[in-house]
């Protein structure tokens, strides 16, 4: 799957985008956040406050309970501030 | 119509297109958002708008489609810029044309309210005290919530 | 600013003036009213707008002043044409600029709603079935009444 | 006083504007309407349905009970239809 990070999630993870294989045991966005957080300090910091994190799957806003498939495009970002 | 672009736009030319050659249009309502020199009590020197290419266009098209479904409109337009902008620069234009003025007003307000909470843009502000990511505002959520199914009549017809 | 004129106006140039050189402006809301080719189920070939020179300017200035008193606005603008107009022609432009978008939207809607029931203009429509004076519409009175003292909060904040 | 007529009041009275001396016994706009209506068929027709007539005194909307002075500018017109 493709994972994208925007705004301060991009800065904290140091990663604008990456391709990973859906890890074993990860069924939804929350599971992916737990898996990513265990990767290192930057990722742990980015996801430290889950209430500040929003997600999109295949370019559609989703709740963190949203299920994941290996060919999904997942994005993490703070609440949007356009307009 | 949806446009996501770095360059500025010409509001006069864009608005003309909402009624051009269409004498069913009785009113055009438009909103232009600009970069202010202050955000709360912080001075703003410049800002950079990051976005999610692909999803931005998809979300803006959803917002436009929703407006077209809720009101009887002739044309709608959303133009949103990204990249580095300075105070006084235009950020966004939303507009709706309709036979009747209330539909144009309500749709225009809806477009900007929904865009504010749905379109994947993030503002990074620079000022004399440094740079930071702008935090989402509760009042934008409230403005968008006015348009939730079932509350629409209450929000606008009372 | 108030302008009552026979000639057309340039919406782009007019709107630019509402934020030009003023980086306190965060949003500009504008409404442009145009001549439609239909009025109800009657075809409209052309219309002539008669007005009361002197009182027109005075009433529009009152409407503008009332808006300035009700909201925190940077600039307001009302341009209204008179004389003979054809379908597709611009009739009126109202606009308001403010630090915050809700004030710009509410003031803009207020300007057109009050103008519609207060500014001394009368439309004389010509069509295939002859010419007649347009009758005032109850819904315009209702739209204006939303802004009466004491009902304003209910109209816009719910 | 100056009296102005607009839209179909102008057409029915055949008069865009005129100058008259405030007639004896006319104290308010309603009184002036009664006096004008007695002038002839066109004026009677113009004011036949008072609920359709609006008035301004010195370029300000007024009710038909508004008092009049000889130096007033009075205007009669139908409900406005601009915008």
GROMACS .gro file of C-alpha atoms in nm:
model
  482
    1UNK     CA    1   0.000   0.000   0.000
    2UNK     CA    2   0.095   0.363  -0.050
    3UNK     CA    3   0.109   0.587   0.257
    4UNK     CA    4   0.117   0.967   0.235
    5UNK     CA    5   0.186   1.218   0.513
    6UNK     CA    6   0.093   1.586   0.503
    7UNK     CA    7   0.170   1.903   0.702
    8UNK     CA    8   0.324   1.832   1.044
    9UNK     CA    9   0.275   1.457   1.002
   10UNK     CA   10   0.506   1.479   0.702
   11UNK     CA   11   0.754   1.687   0.903
   12UNK     CA   12   0.752   1.463   1.211
   13UNK     CA   13   0.777   1.137   1.019
   14UNK     CA   14   1.028   1.289   0.778
   15UNK     CA   15   0.835   1.110   0.503
   16UNK     CA   16   0.613   1.260   0.235
   17UNK     CA   17   0.520   0.921   0.089
   18UNK     CA   18   0.624   0.555   0.109
   19UNK     CA   19   0.515   0.216  -0.016
   20UNK     CA   20   0.477  -0.066   0.239
   21UNK     CA   21   0.323  -0.413   0.236
   22UNK     CA   22   0.015  -0.425   0.460
   23UNK     CA   23   0.168  -0.566   0.780
   24UNK     CA   24   0.035  -0.890   0.926
   25UNK     CA   25  -0.232  -0.828   1.188
   26UNK     CA   26  -0.315  -0.475   1.065
   27UNK     CA   27  -0.685  -0.468   0.978
   28UNK     CA   28  -0.776  -0.101   0.992
   29UNK     CA   29  -0.634   0.252   1.004
   30UNK     CA   30  -0.598   0.239   1.382
   31UNK     CA   31  -0.392  -0.079   1.348
   32UNK     CA   32  -0.171   0.085   1.088
   33UNK     CA   33  -0.116   0.383   1.320
   34UNK     CA   34  -0.006   0.146   1.600
   35UNK     CA   35   0.229  -0.036   1.363
   36UNK     CA   36   0.377   0.292   1.228
   37UNK     CA   37   0.418   0.437   1.579
   38UNK     CA   38   0.644   0.144   1.672
   39UNK     CA   39   0.885   0.231   1.391
   40UNK     CA   40   1.079   0.507   1.566
   41UNK     CA   41   1.069   0.835   1.755
   42UNK     CA   42   0.953   1.050   1.460
   43UNK     CA   43   0.659   0.822   1.384
   44UNK     CA   44   0.574   0.780   1.753
   45UNK     CA   45   0.572   1.159   1.789
   46UNK     CA   46   0.358   1.212   1.477
   47UNK     CA   47   0.088   0.975   1.604
   48UNK     CA   48   0.125   1.053   1.976
   49UNK     CA   49  -0.210   1.238   1.988
   50UNK     CA   50  -0.453   1.036   1.774
   51UNK     CA   51  -0.730   1.294   1.822
   52UNK     CA   52  -0.524   1.535   1.608
   53UNK     CA   53  -0.479   1.288   1.324
   54UNK     CA   54  -0.716   1.253   1.029
   55UNK     CA   55  -0.699   0.985   0.762
   56UNK     CA   56  -0.810   0.930   0.405
   57UNK     CA   57  -0.827   0.597   0.225
   58UNK     CA   58  -0.823   0.611  -0.153
   59UNK     CA   59  -0.862   0.989  -0.133
   60UNK     CA   60  -1.176   0.979   0.077
   61UNK     CA   61  -1.204   1.097   0.440
   62UNK     CA   62  -1.248   0.797   0.671
   63UNK     CA   63  -1.274   0.722   1.042
   64UNK     CA   64  -0.978   0.550   1.208
   65UNK     CA   65  -1.184   0.228   1.225
   66UNK     CA   66  -1.185   0.207   0.844
   67UNK     CA   67  -1.064  -0.137   0.718
   68UNK     CA   68  -0.754  -0.156   0.499
   69UNK     CA   69  -0.652  -0.361   0.195
   70UNK     CA   70  -0.302  -0.394   0.056
   71UNK     CA   71  -0.378  -0.192  -0.260
   72UNK     CA   72  -0.515   0.108  -0.066
   73UNK     CA   73  -0.371   0.457  -0.076
   74UNK     CA   74  -0.372   0.579   0.284
   75UNK     CA   75  -0.304   0.939   0.386
   76UNK     CA   76  -0.245   1.091   0.731
   77UNK     CA   77  -0.285   1.461   0.801
   78UNK     CA   78  -0.406   1.714   1.059
   79UNK     CA   79  -0.758   1.867   1.038
   80UNK     CA   80  -0.771   2.066   0.714
   81UNK     CA   81  -0.726   2.446   0.712
   82UNK     CA   82  -0.791   2.558   0.355
   83UNK     CA   83  -1.025   2.824   0.226
   84UNK     CA   84  -1.613   2.381  -1.230
   85UNK     CA   85  -1.313   2.304  -1.011
   86UNK     CA   86  -0.963   2.448  -1.042
   87UNK     CA   87  -0.665   2.390  -0.812
   88UNK     CA   88  -0.371   2.603  -0.911
   89UNK     CA   89  -0.062   2.787  -0.794
   90UNK     CA   90  -0.120   3.099  -1.005
   91UNK     CA   91  -0.359   3.382  -0.925
   92UNK     CA   92  -0.700   3.411  -1.094
   93UNK     CA   93  -0.906   3.699  -1.237
   94UNK     CA   94  -1.233   3.726  -1.041
   95UNK     CA   95  -1.400   3.944  -1.304
   96UNK     CA   96  -1.331   3.700  -1.588
   97UNK     CA   97  -1.427   3.400  -1.373
   98UNK     CA   98  -1.755   3.552  -1.257
   99UNK     CA   99  -1.849   3.659  -1.609
  100UNK     CA  100  -1.838   3.293  -1.710
  101UNK     CA  101  -2.109   3.206  -1.453
  102UNK     CA  102  -2.376   3.395  -1.646
  103UNK     CA  103  -2.230   3.436  -1.994
  104UNK     CA  104  -2.471   3.329  -2.265
  105UNK     CA  105  -2.720   3.209  -2.005
  106UNK     CA  106  -3.014   3.444  -1.962
  107UNK     CA  107  -3.175   3.207  -1.709
  108UNK     CA  108  -2.932   3.347  -1.451
  109UNK     CA  109  -3.089   3.607  -1.224
  110UNK     CA  110  -2.808   3.625  -0.970
  111UNK     CA  111  -2.445   3.537  -0.913
  112UNK     CA  112  -2.310   3.514  -0.559
  113UNK     CA  113  -1.934   3.496  -0.505
  114UNK     CA  114  -1.692   3.479  -0.217
  115UNK     CA  115  -1.321   3.557  -0.244
  116UNK     CA  116  -1.091   3.461   0.044
  117UNK     CA  117  -0.767   3.654   0.089
  118UNK     CA  118  -0.455   3.626   0.305
  119UNK     CA  119  -0.483   3.864   0.602
  120UNK     CA  120  -0.187   4.033   0.765
  121UNK     CA  121  -0.304   3.910   1.107
  122UNK     CA  122  -0.419   3.571   1.234
  123UNK     CA  123  -0.575   3.633   1.575
  124UNK     CA  124  -0.306   3.850   1.739
  125UNK     CA  125  -0.016   3.710   1.536
  126UNK     CA  126   0.136   3.900   1.247
  127UNK     CA  127   0.143   3.702   0.923
  128UNK     CA  128   0.433   3.761   0.684
  129UNK     CA  129   0.340   3.488   0.439
  130UNK     CA  130   0.184   3.144   0.426
  131UNK     CA  131   0.235   2.829   0.228
  132UNK     CA  132  -0.065   2.617   0.135
  133UNK     CA  133   0.013   2.246   0.110
  134UNK     CA  134  -0.247   2.015  -0.040
  135UNK     CA  135  -0.310   1.654  -0.141
  136UNK     CA  136  -0.307   1.650  -0.522
  137UNK     CA  137  -0.578   1.423  -0.652
  138UNK     CA  138  -0.782   1.412  -0.335
  139UNK     CA  139  -0.816   1.792  -0.339
  140UNK     CA  140  -0.983   1.787  -0.680
  141UNK     CA  141  -1.198   1.489  -0.581
  142UNK     CA  142  -1.318   1.654  -0.259
  143UNK     CA  143  -1.389   1.988  -0.426
  144UNK     CA  144  -1.588   1.808  -0.696
  145UNK     CA  145  -1.788   1.633  -0.421
  146UNK     CA  146  -1.862   1.965  -0.252
  147UNK     CA  147  -1.972   2.116  -0.584
  148UNK     CA  148  -2.188   1.814  -0.668
  149UNK     CA  149  -2.353   1.831  -0.327
  150UNK     CA  150  -2.440   2.199  -0.383
  151UNK     CA  151  -2.580   2.123  -0.729
  152UNK     CA  152  -2.799   1.855  -0.570
  153UNK     CA  153  -2.928   2.078  -0.291
  154UNK     CA  154  -3.014   2.389  -0.492
  155UNK     CA  155  -3.136   2.470  -0.839
  156UNK     CA  156  -2.818   2.624  -0.981
  157UNK     CA  157  -2.702   2.723  -1.326
  158UNK     CA  158  -2.326   2.716  -1.264
  159UNK     CA  159  -2.086   2.669  -0.975
  160UNK     CA  160  -1.716   2.743  -0.951
  161UNK     CA  161  -1.443   2.666  -0.701
  162UNK     CA  162  -1.088   2.790  -0.756
  163UNK     CA  163  -0.835   2.722  -0.480
  164UNK     CA  164  -0.468   2.816  -0.487
  165UNK     CA  165  -0.175   2.638  -0.324
  166UNK     CA  166   0.188   2.735  -0.267
  167UNK     CA  167   0.333   3.048  -0.109
  168UNK     CA  168   0.099   3.345  -0.061
  169UNK     CA  169   0.140   3.685   0.100
  170UNK     CA  170  -0.107   3.917   0.275
  171UNK     CA  171  -0.351   4.060   0.021
  172UNK     CA  172  -0.316   3.759  -0.211
  173UNK     CA  173  -0.630   3.575  -0.320
  174UNK     CA  174  -0.659   3.218  -0.185
  175UNK     CA  175  -0.997   3.097  -0.297
  176UNK     CA  176  -1.298   3.188  -0.508
  177UNK     CA  177  -1.633   3.014  -0.477
  178UNK     CA  178  -1.937   3.122  -0.674
  179UNK     CA  179  -2.284   3.004  -0.774
  180UNK     CA  180  -2.531   3.136  -1.028
  181UNK     CA  181  -2.902   3.068  -1.019
  182UNK     CA  182  -3.236   3.198  -1.142
  183UNK     CA  183  -3.306   3.319  -0.786
  184UNK     CA  184  -3.080   3.503  -0.547
  185UNK     CA  185  -3.141   3.299  -0.233
  186UNK     CA  186  -3.023   2.977  -0.399
  187UNK     CA  187  -2.709   3.154  -0.521
  188UNK     CA  188  -2.636   3.293  -0.172
  189UNK     CA  189  -2.703   2.968   0.013
  190UNK     CA  190  -2.503   2.759  -0.234
  191UNK     CA  191  -2.209   3.000  -0.222
  192UNK     CA  192  -2.202   2.994   0.157
  193UNK     CA  193  -2.233   2.616   0.151
  194UNK     CA  194  -1.941   2.581  -0.093
  195UNK     CA  195  -1.700   2.774   0.127
  196UNK     CA  196  -1.827   2.620   0.453
  197UNK     CA  197  -1.790   2.263   0.329
  198UNK     CA  198  -1.463   2.332   0.148
  199UNK     CA  199  -1.316   2.465   0.474
  200UNK     CA  200  -1.368   2.138   0.658
  201UNK     CA  201  -1.327   1.888   0.371
  202UNK     CA  202  -1.075   2.001   0.111
  203UNK     CA  203  -0.726   1.869   0.203
  204UNK     CA  204  -0.533   2.197   0.235
  205UNK     CA  205  -0.302   2.292   0.521
  206UNK     CA  206  -0.174   2.642   0.592
  207UNK     CA  207   0.180   2.696   0.716
  208UNK     CA  208   0.212   3.053   0.844
  209UNK     CA  209   0.532   3.251   0.873
  210UNK     CA  210   0.560   3.559   1.093
  211UNK     CA  211   0.807   3.752   1.306
  212UNK     CA  212   0.765   3.490   1.583
  213UNK     CA  213   0.848   3.199   1.352
  214UNK     CA  214   0.653   2.951   1.144
  215UNK     CA  215   0.377   2.711   1.244
  216UNK     CA  216   0.095   2.500   1.105
  217UNK     CA  217  -0.243   2.673   1.138
  218UNK     CA  218  -0.485   2.487   1.363
  219UNK     CA  219  -0.836   2.407   1.249
  220UNK     CA  220  -1.102   2.630   1.404
  221UNK     CA  221  -1.409   2.506   1.586
  222UNK     CA  222  -1.621   2.776   1.426
  223UNK     CA  223  -1.546   2.633   1.082
  224UNK     CA  224  -1.680   2.295   1.199
  225UNK     CA  225  -1.991   2.469   1.330
  226UNK     CA  226  -2.039   2.659   1.004
  227UNK     CA  227  -2.014   2.332   0.809
  228UNK     CA  228  -2.247   2.154   1.053
  229UNK     CA  229  -2.525   2.403   0.972
  230UNK     CA  230  -2.556   2.226   0.639
  231UNK     CA  231  -2.582   1.872   0.772
  232UNK     CA  232  -2.882   1.681   0.647
  233UNK     CA  233  -3.195   1.775   0.838
  234UNK     CA  234  -3.059   2.099   0.982
  235UNK     CA  235  -3.046   2.283   0.654
  236UNK     CA  236  -3.394   2.428   0.675
  237UNK     CA  237  -3.337   2.543   1.029
  238UNK     CA  238  -3.010   2.708   0.940
  239UNK     CA  239  -3.137   2.917   0.657
  240UNK     CA  240  -3.511   2.956   0.663
  241UNK     CA  241  -3.574   3.085   1.012
  242UNK     CA  242  -1.972   5.339  -0.167
  243UNK     CA  243  -2.292   5.405  -0.362
  244UNK     CA  244  -2.329   5.446  -0.737
  245UNK     CA  245  -2.651   5.489  -0.936
  246UNK     CA  246  -2.583   5.489  -1.307
  247UNK     CA  247  -2.718   5.408  -1.649
  248UNK     CA  248  -2.397   5.251  -1.784
  249UNK     CA  249  -2.273   4.901  -1.713
  250UNK     CA  250  -2.001   4.832  -1.454
  251UNK     CA  251  -1.697   4.601  -1.439
  252UNK     CA  252  -1.744   4.353  -1.151
  253UNK     CA  253  -1.376   4.254  -1.145
  254UNK     CA  254  -1.251   4.611  -1.114
  255UNK     CA  255  -1.519   4.697  -0.857
  256UNK     CA  256  -1.448   4.395  -0.638
  257UNK     CA  257  -1.072   4.453  -0.651
  258UNK     CA  258  -1.132   4.790  -0.487
  259UNK     CA  259  -1.293   4.624  -0.183
  260UNK     CA  260  -0.964   4.472  -0.071
  261UNK     CA  261  -0.701   4.672  -0.257
  262UNK     CA  262  -0.427   4.798  -0.028
  263UNK     CA  263  -0.612   4.662   0.276
  264UNK     CA  264  -0.457   4.345   0.415
  265UNK     CA  265  -0.710   4.340   0.700
  266UNK     CA  266  -0.959   4.195   0.451
  267UNK     CA  267  -0.999   3.819   0.479
  268UNK     CA  268  -1.306   3.785   0.259
  269UNK     CA  269  -1.513   3.965   0.000
  270UNK     CA  270  -1.871   3.857  -0.067
  271UNK     CA  271  -2.052   3.989  -0.372
  272UNK     CA  272  -2.388   3.951  -0.539
  273UNK     CA  273  -2.461   4.048  -0.898
  274UNK     CA  274  -2.822   4.066  -1.015
  275UNK     CA  275  -2.897   4.022  -1.385
  276UNK     CA  276  -3.199   4.055  -1.613
  277UNK     CA  277  -3.351   3.711  -1.677
  278UNK     CA  278  -3.529   3.613  -1.996
  279UNK     CA  279  -3.827   3.491  -1.795
  280UNK     CA  280  -4.028   3.642  -1.510
  281UNK     CA  281  -4.243   3.363  -1.371
  282UNK     CA  282  -4.391   3.216  -1.690
  283UNK     CA  283  -4.372   3.541  -1.890
  284UNK     CA  284  -4.103   3.597  -2.150
  285UNK     CA  285  -3.903   3.917  -2.093
  286UNK     CA  286  -3.776   4.104  -2.398
  287UNK     CA  287  -3.639   4.403  -2.209
  288UNK     CA  288  -3.707   4.613  -1.902
  289UNK     CA  289  -3.677   4.976  -1.810
  290UNK     CA  290  -3.579   5.070  -1.458
  291UNK     CA  291  -3.726   5.398  -1.340
  292UNK     CA  292  -3.599   5.551  -1.018
  293UNK     CA  293  -3.629   5.856  -0.793
  294UNK     CA  294  -3.306   6.051  -0.836
  295UNK     CA  295  -3.189   6.188  -0.506
  296UNK     CA  296  -3.396   5.956  -0.288
  297UNK     CA  297  -3.233   5.653  -0.452
  298UNK     CA  298  -2.887   5.764  -0.346
  299UNK     CA  299  -3.013   5.861   0.001
  300UNK     CA  300  -3.185   5.524   0.056
  301UNK     CA  301  -2.888   5.323  -0.070
  302UNK     CA  302  -2.659   5.521   0.160
  303UNK     CA  303  -2.894   5.441   0.451
  304UNK     CA  304  -2.885   5.071   0.365
  305UNK     CA  305  -2.506   5.079   0.346
  306UNK     CA  306  -2.477   5.270   0.674
  307UNK     CA  307  -2.707   5.022   0.846
  308UNK     CA  308  -2.487   4.733   0.728
  309UNK     CA  309  -2.174   4.911   0.848
  310UNK     CA  310  -2.336   4.952   1.189
  311UNK     CA  311  -2.446   4.590   1.218
  312UNK     CA  312  -2.125   4.417   1.111
  313UNK     CA  313  -1.756   4.483   1.135
  314UNK     CA  314  -1.682   4.560   0.771
  315UNK     CA  315  -1.388   4.701   0.583
  316UNK     CA  316  -1.571   4.823   0.271
  317UNK     CA  317  -1.918   4.806   0.121
  318UNK     CA  318  -2.035   4.878  -0.230
  319UNK     CA  319  -2.373   4.918  -0.398
  320UNK     CA  320  -2.399   4.988  -0.771
  321UNK     CA  321  -2.747   5.000  -0.922
  322UNK     CA  322  -2.830   5.074  -1.283
  323UNK     CA  323  -3.138   5.243  -1.427
  324UNK     CA  324  -3.273   5.281  -1.780
  325UNK     CA  325  -3.337   5.016  -2.043
  326UNK     CA  326  -3.183   4.671  -1.987
  327UNK     CA  327  -3.203   4.344  -2.176
  328UNK     CA  328  -3.181   3.980  -2.062
  329UNK     CA  329  -2.825   3.904  -1.954
  330UNK     CA  330  -2.754   4.267  -1.858
  331UNK     CA  331  -2.625   4.341  -1.509
  332UNK     CA  332  -2.869   4.537  -1.289
  333UNK     CA  333  -2.705   4.556  -0.950
  334UNK     CA  334  -2.385   4.474  -0.763
  335UNK     CA  335  -2.365   4.463  -0.384
  336UNK     CA  336  -2.050   4.362  -0.200
  337UNK     CA  337  -1.892   4.369   0.144
  338UNK     CA  338  -1.539   4.299   0.261
  339UNK     CA  339  -1.448   4.202   0.614
  340UNK     CA  340  -1.178   4.034   0.820
  341UNK     CA  341  -1.412   3.735   0.860
  342UNK     CA  342  -1.623   3.561   0.599
  343UNK     CA  343  -1.950   3.536   0.791
  344UNK     CA  344  -1.972   3.914   0.834
  345UNK     CA  345  -1.905   3.960   0.460
  346UNK     CA  346  -2.176   3.706   0.368
  347UNK     CA  347  -2.437   3.837   0.610
  348UNK     CA  348  -2.375   4.201   0.517
  349UNK     CA  349  -2.392   4.123   0.145
  350UNK     CA  350  -2.721   3.939   0.184
  351UNK     CA  351  -2.853   4.222   0.402
  352UNK     CA  352  -2.756   4.484   0.141
  353UNK     CA  353  -2.953   4.317  -0.138
  354UNK     CA  354  -3.248   4.223   0.085
  355UNK     CA  355  -3.293   4.576   0.218
  356UNK     CA  356  -3.222   4.740  -0.116
  357UNK     CA  357  -3.499   4.530  -0.274
  358UNK     CA  358  -3.767   4.670  -0.041
  359UNK     CA  359  -3.632   5.023   0.016
  360UNK     CA  360  -3.450   5.165  -0.286
  361UNK     CA  361  -3.700   5.354  -0.507
  362UNK     CA  362  -3.667   5.162  -0.834
  363UNK     CA  363  -3.952   5.032  -1.047
  364UNK     CA  364  -3.922   4.778  -1.325
  365UNK     CA  365  -4.127   4.810  -1.640
  366UNK     CA  366  -4.111   4.484  -1.833
  367UNK     CA  367  -4.169   4.441  -2.205
  368UNK     CA  368  -4.247   4.104  -2.359
  369UNK     CA  369  -4.440   3.943  -2.643
  370UNK     CA  370  -4.763   3.990  -2.443
  371UNK     CA  371  -4.708   4.361  -2.392
  372UNK     CA  372  -4.557   4.582  -2.125
  373UNK     CA  373  -4.642   4.610  -1.756
  374UNK     CA  374  -4.507   4.731  -1.424
  375UNK     CA  375  -4.353   4.452  -1.220
  376UNK     CA  376  -4.535   4.386  -0.893
  377UNK     CA  377  -4.346   4.370  -0.565
  378UNK     CA  378  -4.303   4.016  -0.433
  379UNK     CA  379  -4.403   3.902  -0.086
  380UNK     CA  380  -4.089   3.692  -0.060
  381UNK     CA  381  -3.876   4.006  -0.091
  382UNK     CA  382  -4.062   4.154   0.206
  383UNK     CA  383  -4.000   3.833   0.399
  384UNK     CA  384  -3.631   3.834   0.309
  385UNK     CA  385  -3.599   4.192   0.430
  386UNK     CA  386  -3.798   4.117   0.746
  387UNK     CA  387  -3.537   3.858   0.850
  388UNK     CA  388  -3.310   4.150   0.930
  389UNK     CA  389  -3.554   4.344   1.146
  390UNK     CA  390  -3.418   4.441   1.486
  391UNK     CA  391  -3.438   4.150   1.728
  392UNK     CA  392  -3.478   3.879   1.465
  393UNK     CA  393  -3.131   3.909   1.326
  394UNK     CA  394  -2.970   3.653   1.555
  395UNK     CA  395  -3.245   3.405   1.487
  396UNK     CA  396  -3.211   3.452   1.115
  397UNK     CA  397  -2.842   3.392   1.091
  398UNK     CA  398  -2.703   3.224   1.398
  399UNK     CA  399  -2.921   2.919   1.430
  400UNK     CA  400  -4.491   7.179  -0.203
  401UNK     CA  401  -4.342   6.962  -0.473
  402UNK     CA  402  -4.524   6.640  -0.562
  403UNK     CA  403  -4.361   6.362  -0.766
  404UNK     CA  404  -4.526   6.055  -0.921
  405UNK     CA  405  -4.346   5.739  -1.029
  406UNK     CA  406  -4.419   5.426  -1.233
  407UNK     CA  407  -4.793   5.369  -1.289
  408UNK     CA  408  -4.884   5.660  -1.062
  409UNK     CA  409  -4.696   5.884  -1.305
  410UNK     CA  410  -4.873   5.719  -1.600
  411UNK     CA  411  -5.223   5.736  -1.450
  412UNK     CA  412  -5.192   6.095  -1.327
  413UNK     CA  413  -5.013   6.195  -1.646
  414UNK     CA  414  -4.782   6.396  -1.423
  415UNK     CA  415  -4.418   6.329  -1.337
  416UNK     CA  416  -4.392   6.628  -1.103
  417UNK     CA  417  -4.583   6.938  -1.004
  418UNK     CA  418  -4.570   7.222  -0.754
  419UNK     CA  419  -4.882   7.298  -0.549
  420UNK     CA  420  -4.960   7.505  -0.241
  421UNK     CA  421  -5.051   7.282   0.052
  422UNK     CA  422  -5.433   7.290   0.029
  423UNK     CA  423  -5.637   7.416   0.325
  424UNK     CA  424  -5.745   7.133   0.551
  425UNK     CA  425  -5.477   6.888   0.429
  426UNK     CA  426  -5.272   6.782   0.731
  427UNK     CA  427  -5.115   6.456   0.625
  428UNK     CA  428  -5.036   6.233   0.327
  429UNK     CA  429  -5.379   6.068   0.345
  430UNK     CA  430  -5.540   6.411   0.328
  431UNK     CA  431  -5.331   6.500   0.024
  432UNK     CA  432  -5.434   6.175  -0.146
  433UNK     CA  433  -5.802   6.261  -0.089
  434UNK     CA  434  -5.750   6.611  -0.227
  435UNK     CA  435  -5.558   6.483  -0.533
  436UNK     CA  436  -5.818   6.212  -0.601
  437UNK     CA  437  -6.087   6.480  -0.637
  438UNK     CA  438  -5.896   6.649  -0.920
  439UNK     CA  439  -6.008   6.423  -1.204
  440UNK     CA  440  -6.038   6.073  -1.341
  441UNK     CA  441  -5.662   6.008  -1.383
  442UNK     CA  442  -5.584   6.106  -1.024
  443UNK     CA  443  -5.888   5.922  -0.888
  444UNK     CA  444  -5.774   5.611  -1.075
  445UNK     CA  445  -5.412   5.642  -0.954
  446UNK     CA  446  -5.519   5.655  -0.589
  447UNK     CA  447  -5.822   5.423  -0.617
  448UNK     CA  448  -5.646   5.143  -0.425
  449UNK     CA  449  -5.457   5.313  -0.139
  450UNK     CA  450  -5.304   4.980  -0.027
  451UNK     CA  451  -5.098   4.982  -0.350
  452UNK     CA  452  -4.965   5.333  -0.295
  453UNK     CA  453  -4.645   5.417  -0.108
  454UNK     CA  454  -4.525   5.765  -0.017
  455UNK     CA  455  -4.204   5.943   0.066
  456UNK     CA  456  -4.173   6.284   0.228
  457UNK     CA  457  -3.846   6.465   0.175
  458UNK     CA  458  -3.703   6.150   0.017
  459UNK     CA  459  -3.779   5.927   0.315
  460UNK     CA  460  -4.036   5.644   0.321
  461UNK     CA  461  -4.334   5.742   0.537
  462UNK     CA  462  -4.671   5.602   0.639
  463UNK     CA  463  -4.979   5.766   0.494
  464UNK     CA  464  -5.047   5.925   0.833
  465UNK     CA  465  -4.729   6.133   0.802
  466UNK     CA  466  -4.795   6.509   0.858
  467UNK     CA  467  -4.718   6.755   0.579
  468UNK     CA  468  -4.574   7.107   0.561
  469UNK     CA  469  -4.586   7.339   0.262
  470UNK     CA  470  -4.214   7.311   0.189
  471UNK     CA  471  -4.216   6.929   0.176
  472UNK     CA  472  -4.123   6.720  -0.125
  473UNK     CA  473  -4.386   6.444  -0.146
  474UNK     CA  474  -4.357   6.142  -0.375
  475UNK     CA  475  -4.614   5.875  -0.462
  476UNK     CA  476  -4.518   5.538  -0.608
  477UNK     CA  477  -4.600   5.166  -0.604
  478UNK     CA  478  -4.403   4.923  -0.382
  479UNK     CA  479  -4.045   4.928  -0.510
  480UNK     CA  480  -3.912   4.654  -0.740
  481UNK     CA  481  -3.540   4.721  -0.780
  482UNK     CA  482  -3.247   4.489  -0.730
   0.00000   0.00000   0.00000
